[in-house]
Amino acid sequence: MTSIERTAYPRFKQLITARELHVFFTPSEEERAWADGAADSDEHQLALLLALKSYQRMGCFPKAHDVPEQVVEFVRRAAELPEDTLSVYGSERTAKSRRSMVRQRCGMSYDGPGARALAEEAMRVGAASKNNPADLISIALEKLVEAGLEIPRFSTLDAMASTVRARVNEEILAGIRERMTGDERARLLGLVDVVGLDGRTLFKSGPTSTPSAPRCWTAPSTTTICARSPATTSSPTSSPSTGASAARPSSR
């Protein structure tokens, strides 16, 4: 599973500053009046305000246990609700109805199939040049935000990125195989065949190294100096240090 921290997926930070709380999670008077008129209890009012402010900030509805207590406490005090008020809904049907109200207020529409289709297409195009699932998820998020669609859950995008990446990689490998000749395929498959008594393969052995020819250059004294590859055996009199010494101009 891809780490959510490596993607651009919206989430609550571990430490939220006082300024961020004030800017992003303070309900306006109009929002408080709207939530008070829509909810039939303090608990529902707090849950509705948390859903509204989270949706405005992140573009999706976080699970109740993912909302930091710091945010819950701040919104509770801003709404002037009793200290013992909990953010809960009476049923899943109520929670679903409240999410629809939040979307309507924010001018958003829920189109799960459309969002998933757009995300998958964005990942498919991006996978031609990127192989990291975190990058594919971030590409899909950008397209979803541009289209004004609600962001699917991270687990949905994560599973989608793995599937799309595997499919695109298979297509790329199939294309490479089609362009190879029969001899090239045979040579490639032969790299894993065991050769010799040491159990090594051609892939592990690598190319056979051969001694390279001496490399020569001309020193300022016009004396030519040759340095042999370490793979070759040189006589003590032709060592690089000796050659360098002989190349120095004699002092007069």
C-alpha angles and dihedrals in degrees: 000000000000117000109248090216090067093058136064091245109139115250141149115274119236090239119034117192124227090247092054091050091051096045101041107024106037108110114221122232089256092051091049091051091048093051092045091054094045099045126070097203142028090252093054091045092054092046091049093050092048090050091049097049093042092050092048090051102039108020093235141065114260121210114263094248091051093062108096116241087234090065094043092052093047094051092044091055093042089054090047093234124156116278093243094055113127127204102240140131124218093232143353089256089059091047091051091050091050092051089055090052091052092050091050092050091049093047093243130132127210113235107160098173092044093049092049092048092050092047092049093050092048090051092048092054092044094048090068088074105016128057102178112101090215090059092048092051091050091050090052092048091055092053093046092052091048090052093048093237127147112259115246120231117284093243089058093052092043094054090044092052092053092049095046093046092052092048095048092046090053090052091050093049091047090053092051091049092051091054093052122093123232092257092050092052091049091050091049093050090046092062090081095050114112113244127187130003096289093073094240124143129218088250092058096038095055125193118334111255118228127191111266124229118261115276113226134194137168121250122215089263089062088246112139115232124196125196118194126214115264087243091069126072115239128192119249091248093056099050117136091248091055091048092050090051092051091049095062115101112251115251116244 
